[in-house]
Amino acid sequence: MVGHASANGRNLGHMWSQRAVVDYGLARRATIQSIRSGHMEARDVCDAHPYLLRAARYHGEPTARICPICEQRNVTNVTYVYGDELGRLAGRVKATADLAEMAREYGEFRVYVVEVCQGCSWNHLAVSFVLGTGDPPGASV
């Protein structure tokens, strides 16, 4: 079952097999500070691809975190999974609740969580991590 580890108020879905965690919060804060200090413009970072916006709208998971750029809407988390063992599932959006079952079924896959504002198109990679049993591909469980 998914527990709930939190970093900077994010519900990141800590799981028993979670490893190789990379939290991109420092890069996020630096980007936001650059905008607020006038070194960057919001349009430089509010550039979400239409497919990412569509994924956020139909498959994303709402959060209670307000967008740091427009401060008008809450951001949505979009979770992507990638891995050689996943076959046709690689590159797909998955719900956090689906990750626990996948972690028991596959040896190893990487998860990327992107926060997206559907209002201003802000998007930023929030965290990535590896899940899975750790068994080599094709090993019996």
Coordinates of C-alpha atoms in Angstrom, one line a residue:
M1 CA 0.0 0.0 0.0
V2 CA 1.1 3.5 -0.7
G3 CA 2.2 5.5 2.4
H4 CA 2.5 9.3 2.2
A5 CA 6.0 10.8 2.4
S6 CA 5.9 14.6 2.1
A7 CA 8.5 17.0 0.8
N8 CA 7.7 20.7 0.8
G9 CA 4.0 19.8 1.2
R10 CA 3.9 17.4 -1.7
N11 CA 2.2 14.0 -1.4
L12 CA 4.8 11.9 -3.2
G13 CA 3.5 8.5 -2.5
H14 CA 6.4 6.8 -0.6
M15 CA 6.3 3.0 -1.1
W16 CA 8.1 0.0 0.3
S17 CA 10.2 -0.4 -2.9
Q18 CA 10.9 3.3 -3.5
R19 CA 14.5 4.0 -4.2
A20 CA 16.8 6.4 -6.1
V21 CA 14.6 9.3 -5.2
V22 CA 15.4 12.7 -6.8
D23 CA 13.5 15.7 -5.5
Y24 CA 13.6 18.7 -7.8
G25 CA 12.3 21.1 -5.2
L26 CA 15.6 23.1 -5.1
A27 CA 15.5 23.7 -8.9
R28 CA 11.8 24.6 -8.6
R29 CA 12.5 27.2 -5.9
A30 CA 15.4 28.6 -7.9
T31 CA 13.2 29.0 -11.0
I32 CA 10.4 30.7 -9.0
Q33 CA 13.0 33.0 -7.4
S34 CA 14.4 33.9 -10.8
I35 CA 10.9 34.9 -12.0
R36 CA 10.1 36.9 -8.8
S37 CA 13.4 38.7 -9.0
G38 CA 12.9 39.6 -12.7
H39 CA 15.7 37.5 -14.1
M40 CA 13.2 35.3 -16.0
E41 CA 9.8 35.9 -17.3
A42 CA 6.8 33.7 -16.5
R43 CA 6.3 33.0 -20.2
D44 CA 9.7 31.3 -20.1
V45 CA 8.4 28.6 -17.8
C46 CA 4.7 28.5 -18.5
D47 CA 5.2 26.4 -21.6
A48 CA 3.4 23.1 -20.9
H49 CA 3.0 21.0 -24.0
P50 CA -0.7 20.6 -25.0
Y51 CA -0.4 16.8 -24.3
L52 CA 0.8 17.5 -20.8
L53 CA -2.1 19.9 -20.2
R54 CA -4.5 17.3 -21.5
A55 CA -3.0 14.6 -19.3
A56 CA -3.3 16.9 -16.3
R57 CA -7.0 17.6 -17.1
Y58 CA -8.1 14.1 -17.7
H59 CA -5.7 11.9 -15.7
G60 CA -3.9 14.2 -13.2
E61 CA -4.3 14.2 -9.5
P62 CA -5.4 17.5 -7.9
T63 CA -3.4 18.9 -5.1
A64 CA -4.0 21.6 -2.5
R65 CA -0.9 23.5 -3.7
I66 CA -1.5 26.9 -5.4
C67 CA 0.4 27.6 -8.6
P68 CA 3.5 29.5 -7.7
I69 CA 3.4 31.6 -10.9
C70 CA -0.2 32.7 -11.5
E71 CA -1.4 32.1 -7.9
Q72 CA -4.9 31.5 -9.4
R73 CA -5.3 27.7 -9.5
N74 CA -4.0 24.7 -7.7
V75 CA -1.4 22.6 -9.5
T76 CA -2.2 19.0 -10.6
N77 CA 0.3 16.2 -10.4
V78 CA 0.8 14.0 -13.5
T79 CA 2.6 10.7 -12.9
Y80 CA 4.4 9.0 -15.7
V81 CA 6.0 5.6 -15.7
Y82 CA 9.0 4.4 -17.8
G83 CA 10.9 1.1 -17.9
D84 CA 11.9 -1.7 -20.2
E85 CA 9.7 -4.2 -18.6
L86 CA 6.6 -2.1 -18.9
G87 CA 6.1 -2.7 -22.6
R88 CA 3.0 -0.8 -23.8
L89 CA 2.6 0.9 -20.4
A90 CA 5.9 2.8 -20.7
G91 CA 5.4 6.5 -21.0
R92 CA 1.8 6.3 -19.8
V93 CA 0.1 8.4 -17.1
K94 CA -0.7 6.3 -14.0
A95 CA -2.7 7.1 -10.8
T96 CA -0.6 7.1 -7.6
A97 CA -2.9 4.3 -6.4
D98 CA -1.8 2.1 -9.3
L99 CA 1.9 2.3 -8.4
A100 CA 1.7 -0.2 -5.5
E101 CA 0.4 -3.0 -7.7
M102 CA 2.9 -2.2 -10.4
A103 CA 5.7 -2.2 -7.8
R104 CA 4.8 -5.8 -7.0
E105 CA 4.4 -6.8 -10.6
Y106 CA 7.6 -5.4 -12.2
G107 CA 11.3 -5.7 -11.3
E108 CA 12.1 -2.0 -11.9
F109 CA 10.6 1.1 -13.4
R110 CA 11.1 4.8 -13.0
V111 CA 8.3 7.2 -11.9
Y112 CA 8.2 10.9 -12.8
V113 CA 5.8 13.3 -11.1
V114 CA 5.2 16.6 -12.9
E115 CA 3.3 19.4 -11.4
V116 CA 1.1 21.3 -13.9
C117 CA -1.0 24.4 -13.7
Q118 CA -3.9 24.1 -16.1
G119 CA -4.4 27.9 -15.9
C120 CA -1.0 29.4 -16.8
S121 CA 0.7 26.3 -18.1
W122 CA 3.4 26.2 -15.4
N123 CA 5.0 22.8 -15.3
H124 CA 7.9 21.5 -13.4
L125 CA 9.3 18.0 -12.7
A126 CA 8.7 17.6 -8.9
V127 CA 10.2 14.2 -8.2
S128 CA 11.4 11.0 -9.8
F129 CA 12.1 7.6 -8.2
V130 CA 12.4 3.9 -9.0
L131 CA 9.9 1.3 -7.9
G132 CA 9.7 -2.4 -8.4
T133 CA 10.7 -5.7 -6.7
G134 CA 14.3 -5.3 -7.7
D135 CA 14.2 -8.7 -9.4
P136 CA 15.9 -9.0 -12.8
P137 CA 13.6 -9.2 -15.8
G138 CA 12.0 -12.6 -16.3
A139 CA 12.8 -13.8 -12.7
S140 CA 10.1 -15.7 -10.9
V141 CA 8.6 -14.0 -7.9

